[in-house]
Amino acid sequence: AQSVTQLDSQVPVFEEAPVELRCNYSSSVSVYLFWYVQYPNQGLQLLLKYLSGSTLVESINGFEAEFNKSQTSFHLRKPSVHISDTAEYFCAVSGGSYIPTFGRGTSLIVHP
Amino acid sequence: ETGVTQSPTHLIKTRGQQVTLRCSSQSGHNTVSWYQQALGQGPQFIFQYYREEENGRGNFPPRFSGLQFPNYSSELNVNALELDDSALYLCASSPKSRGNSYNEQFFGPGTRLTVL
């Protein structure tokens, strides 16, 4: 069985400040890890994923996440956020079926 | 190229009724997955269909059922609606290929179901 814990339900931050959204997982098998973003009234969009290889993965819009097997974490970071990054962010874990188990989500609120 | 579409966008039903939600997959995608997202929660996997057959199911009772059609569109049916069925229902399609490799899921905007 797999599970995901997103430690913060809400993260307020000022524009251009750095941010970290925390994610811890538990799994008895090899894992694949994902971050999805959900803008208001929209479906989920894949932000980035870790399947294998380099433990640091990046998205096209400046987010990055690092797979840390010893700490069972996959925290999401961005060095400088924009107003447009305001959204709900979901961490997810899957096994070989690639069907994700999602966390409860973290609401990122970027203030001007 | 059209993305994943779902209908209707909103729906209100009463307890005990039945509901059908529809999903059109993205062009070229043969796999459809359904998720339930309750308010303030992450999506929960209901089931997946691959080439018209159920290909995995989450922890949902049998009153949640589905279909996939030859054009790979899909329906989610829920019988005997309960108040706790109120949620956003998300559909996601992917181009599953032979073997067990990763294929990205593309999500639709969802159907908001309210059960009174």
Coordinates of C-alpha atoms in Angstrom, one line a residue:
Chain A
A1 CA 0.0 0.0 0.0
Q2 CA 1.1 3.5 -0.7
S3 CA 0.3 6.8 0.9
V4 CA 1.3 10.5 0.7
T5 CA 1.4 13.1 3.3
Q6 CA 1.5 16.8 2.4
L7 CA 2.4 18.5 5.6
D8 CA 1.0 21.9 4.8
S9 CA -2.6 22.5 3.8
Q10 CA -1.9 26.1 2.9
V11 CA 1.3 28.0 2.2
P12 CA 1.1 31.8 1.9
V13 CA 4.1 33.6 0.3
F14 CA 4.9 37.0 -1.2
E15 CA 5.7 37.3 -4.9
E16 CA 9.3 36.7 -5.9
A17 CA 10.0 34.9 -2.6
P18 CA 11.2 31.3 -2.6
V19 CA 8.8 28.5 -1.6
E20 CA 8.9 24.8 -0.6
L21 CA 5.9 22.5 -0.6
R22 CA 6.6 19.4 1.5
C23 CA 5.7 15.9 0.5
N24 CA 6.5 12.6 2.3
Y25 CA 5.4 9.2 1.0
S26 CA 5.3 5.6 2.2
S27 CA 5.5 2.6 -0.1
S28 CA 6.5 -1.0 0.2
V29 CA 7.6 -1.2 -3.5
S30 CA 9.6 0.9 -5.9
V31 CA 8.0 4.3 -6.3
Y32 CA 7.3 6.8 -9.0
L33 CA 6.6 10.3 -7.7
F34 CA 4.6 13.1 -9.2
W35 CA 3.5 16.7 -8.6
Y36 CA 0.3 18.0 -10.1
V37 CA -1.1 21.5 -10.2
Q38 CA -4.8 22.4 -10.2
Y39 CA -5.9 25.9 -11.1
P40 CA -9.4 27.0 -10.0
N41 CA -12.2 25.3 -11.9
Q42 CA -9.7 23.2 -13.9
G43 CA -8.5 19.6 -13.9
L44 CA -5.1 18.5 -12.8
Q45 CA -2.0 19.1 -14.9
L46 CA 1.3 17.2 -14.4
L47 CA 4.0 19.5 -13.2
L48 CA 6.9 17.1 -12.9
K49 CA 7.7 13.4 -12.3
Y50 CA 10.4 11.1 -11.0
L51 CA 10.5 7.7 -12.6
S52 CA 14.2 6.9 -12.5
G53 CA 17.6 8.4 -13.0
S54 CA 18.6 11.8 -11.7
T55 CA 16.9 12.4 -8.3
L56 CA 16.4 16.1 -9.2
V57 CA 13.7 16.8 -11.6
E58 CA 12.6 20.1 -13.1
S59 CA 9.5 21.6 -14.7
I60 CA 9.4 24.1 -17.6
N61 CA 8.1 26.9 -15.4
G62 CA 10.9 26.9 -12.8
F63 CA 9.7 24.3 -10.3
E64 CA 12.0 21.5 -9.2
A65 CA 11.7 18.5 -6.8
E66 CA 14.2 16.1 -5.4
F67 CA 13.6 12.5 -4.7
N68 CA 15.1 11.6 -1.3
K69 CA 14.8 7.9 -0.7
S70 CA 16.4 7.9 2.8
Q71 CA 13.9 10.6 4.0
T72 CA 11.0 9.3 1.8
S73 CA 10.4 12.8 0.6
F74 CA 9.7 14.6 -2.7
H75 CA 9.5 18.3 -1.8
L76 CA 8.6 20.8 -4.4
R77 CA 10.6 24.1 -4.6
K78 CA 10.7 27.3 -6.6
P79 CA 13.3 30.0 -6.0
S80 CA 11.0 32.9 -7.0
V81 CA 7.2 32.6 -7.2
H82 CA 4.7 34.6 -9.3
I83 CA 1.1 35.6 -8.7
S84 CA 0.2 33.1 -11.5
D85 CA 1.6 30.2 -9.4
T86 CA -1.4 30.5 -7.0
A87 CA -3.0 27.1 -7.2
E88 CA -3.6 23.8 -5.5
Y89 CA -0.6 21.4 -5.7
F90 CA -0.9 17.7 -5.2
C91 CA 1.9 15.2 -4.6
A92 CA 1.3 11.6 -5.8
V93 CA 3.0 8.3 -5.6
S94 CA 2.5 5.2 -7.6
G95 CA 3.9 1.7 -8.1
G96 CA 4.3 -0.3 -11.2
S97 CA 0.7 0.3 -12.3
Y98 CA 1.5 4.0 -12.5
I99 CA -2.0 4.7 -11.0
P100 CA -1.3 7.6 -8.6
T101 CA -2.2 7.8 -5.0
F102 CA -2.7 11.5 -4.2
G103 CA -2.0 13.6 -1.1
R104 CA -4.6 16.0 0.2
G105 CA -3.1 18.9 -1.5
T106 CA -1.3 22.2 -0.6
S107 CA -2.9 25.5 -1.5
L108 CA -0.1 27.9 -2.6
I109 CA -1.2 31.5 -2.2
V110 CA 1.1 34.1 -3.6
H111 CA 0.5 37.7 -2.4
P112 CA 1.6 40.8 -4.3
Chain B
E1 CA -6.1 18.5 -31.1
T2 CA -9.0 18.3 -28.6
G3 CA -8.2 17.7 -25.0
V4 CA -10.2 15.6 -22.5
T5 CA -13.8 16.9 -22.2
Q6 CA -16.4 16.0 -19.6
S7 CA -20.1 16.5 -19.4
P8 CA -22.1 17.9 -17.7
T9 CA -20.0 20.5 -15.8
H10 CA -22.4 20.6 -12.9
L11 CA -25.1 18.3 -11.7
I12 CA -27.5 18.2 -8.8
K13 CA -29.2 15.0 -7.7
T14 CA -31.1 13.7 -4.7
R15 CA -30.2 10.8 -2.5
G16 CA -31.1 7.5 -4.0
Q17 CA -31.1 8.6 -7.6
Q18 CA -28.7 7.4 -10.3
V19 CA -26.3 9.5 -12.3
T20 CA -24.2 9.1 -15.5
L21 CA -21.2 11.2 -16.2
R22 CA -19.4 11.3 -19.5
C23 CA -15.9 11.7 -20.7
S24 CA -14.3 12.1 -24.2
S25 CA -10.7 11.1 -24.2
Q26 CA -8.0 12.9 -26.0
S27 CA -7.4 11.9 -29.6
G28 CA -5.2 8.8 -29.8
H29 CA -5.7 7.8 -26.2
N30 CA -7.1 4.3 -25.4
T31 CA -7.1 4.4 -21.6
V32 CA -9.5 6.3 -19.4
S33 CA -9.3 6.6 -15.6
W34 CA -11.9 8.1 -13.3
Y35 CA -11.2 9.8 -10.0
Q36 CA -13.4 11.2 -7.2
Q37 CA -12.2 14.5 -5.5
A38 CA -14.1 15.4 -2.4
L39 CA -13.9 19.0 -1.2
G40 CA -10.5 19.7 0.4
Q41 CA -9.1 16.3 -0.6
G42 CA -6.9 14.8 -3.3
P43 CA -8.4 12.8 -6.1
Q44 CA -9.1 9.1 -5.3
F45 CA -8.8 6.5 -8.0
I46 CA -12.2 4.8 -8.9
F47 CA -11.3 2.6 -11.9
Q48 CA -9.5 2.5 -15.2
Y49 CA -10.7 1.2 -18.6
Y50 CA -8.3 0.0 -21.3
R51 CA -9.8 -1.0 -24.7
E52 CA -13.3 -1.3 -23.3
E53 CA -12.3 -3.5 -20.3
E54 CA -11.9 -2.6 -16.7
N55 CA -8.1 -2.6 -16.0
G56 CA -7.9 -1.8 -12.3
R57 CA -10.2 -0.6 -9.6
G58 CA -9.9 1.4 -6.4
N59 CA -11.7 1.0 -3.1
F60 CA -15.2 2.0 -4.3
P61 CA -18.4 -0.1 -3.9
P62 CA -20.1 -1.9 -6.9
R63 CA -22.7 0.9 -7.2
F64 CA -19.9 2.8 -9.0
S65 CA -19.6 1.3 -12.5
G66 CA -18.3 2.3 -15.8
L67 CA -18.2 1.7 -19.5
Q68 CA -15.7 2.4 -22.3
F69 CA -16.9 2.6 -25.9
P70 CA -15.1 1.7 -29.1
N71 CA -14.2 5.3 -29.7
Y72 CA -12.6 5.2 -26.2
S73 CA -15.0 7.6 -24.6
S74 CA -16.3 6.6 -21.2
E75 CA -19.1 6.8 -18.8
L76 CA -19.2 6.7 -15.0
N77 CA -22.5 5.5 -13.5
V78 CA -23.3 5.8 -9.8
N79 CA -26.4 4.1 -8.4
A80 CA -28.3 4.8 -5.2
L81 CA -26.6 8.1 -4.6
E82 CA -25.5 9.0 -1.1
L83 CA -24.7 12.4 0.3
D84 CA -21.0 11.5 0.5
D85 CA -20.9 11.0 -3.2
S86 CA -20.9 14.8 -3.6
A87 CA -17.6 15.6 -5.2
L88 CA -15.7 16.7 -8.3
Y89 CA -15.4 13.7 -10.7
L90 CA -12.3 13.8 -12.8
C91 CA -11.6 11.8 -15.9
A92 CA -8.1 11.3 -17.3
S93 CA -7.0 9.7 -20.6
S94 CA -3.6 8.3 -21.6
P95 CA -2.1 6.5 -24.6
K96 CA -1.4 3.2 -22.9
S97 CA 0.8 0.9 -25.0
R98 CA 1.7 -2.7 -24.7
G99 CA 4.0 -3.5 -21.9
N100 CA 4.2 -1.6 -18.6
S101 CA 5.7 1.7 -19.4
Y102 CA 4.7 5.1 -18.1
N103 CA 2.2 7.1 -20.1
E104 CA 1.1 10.6 -18.9
Q105 CA -2.5 11.0 -17.9
F106 CA -4.3 14.1 -19.2
F107 CA -7.2 15.3 -17.0
G108 CA -10.5 16.8 -18.0
P109 CA -12.0 19.8 -16.0
G110 CA -14.3 17.5 -14.1
T111 CA -18.0 17.3 -13.3
R112 CA -19.2 18.8 -10.0
L113 CA -21.9 16.5 -8.5
T114 CA -24.0 17.7 -5.6
V115 CA -26.2 15.2 -3.8
L116 CA -29.0 16.6 -1.7

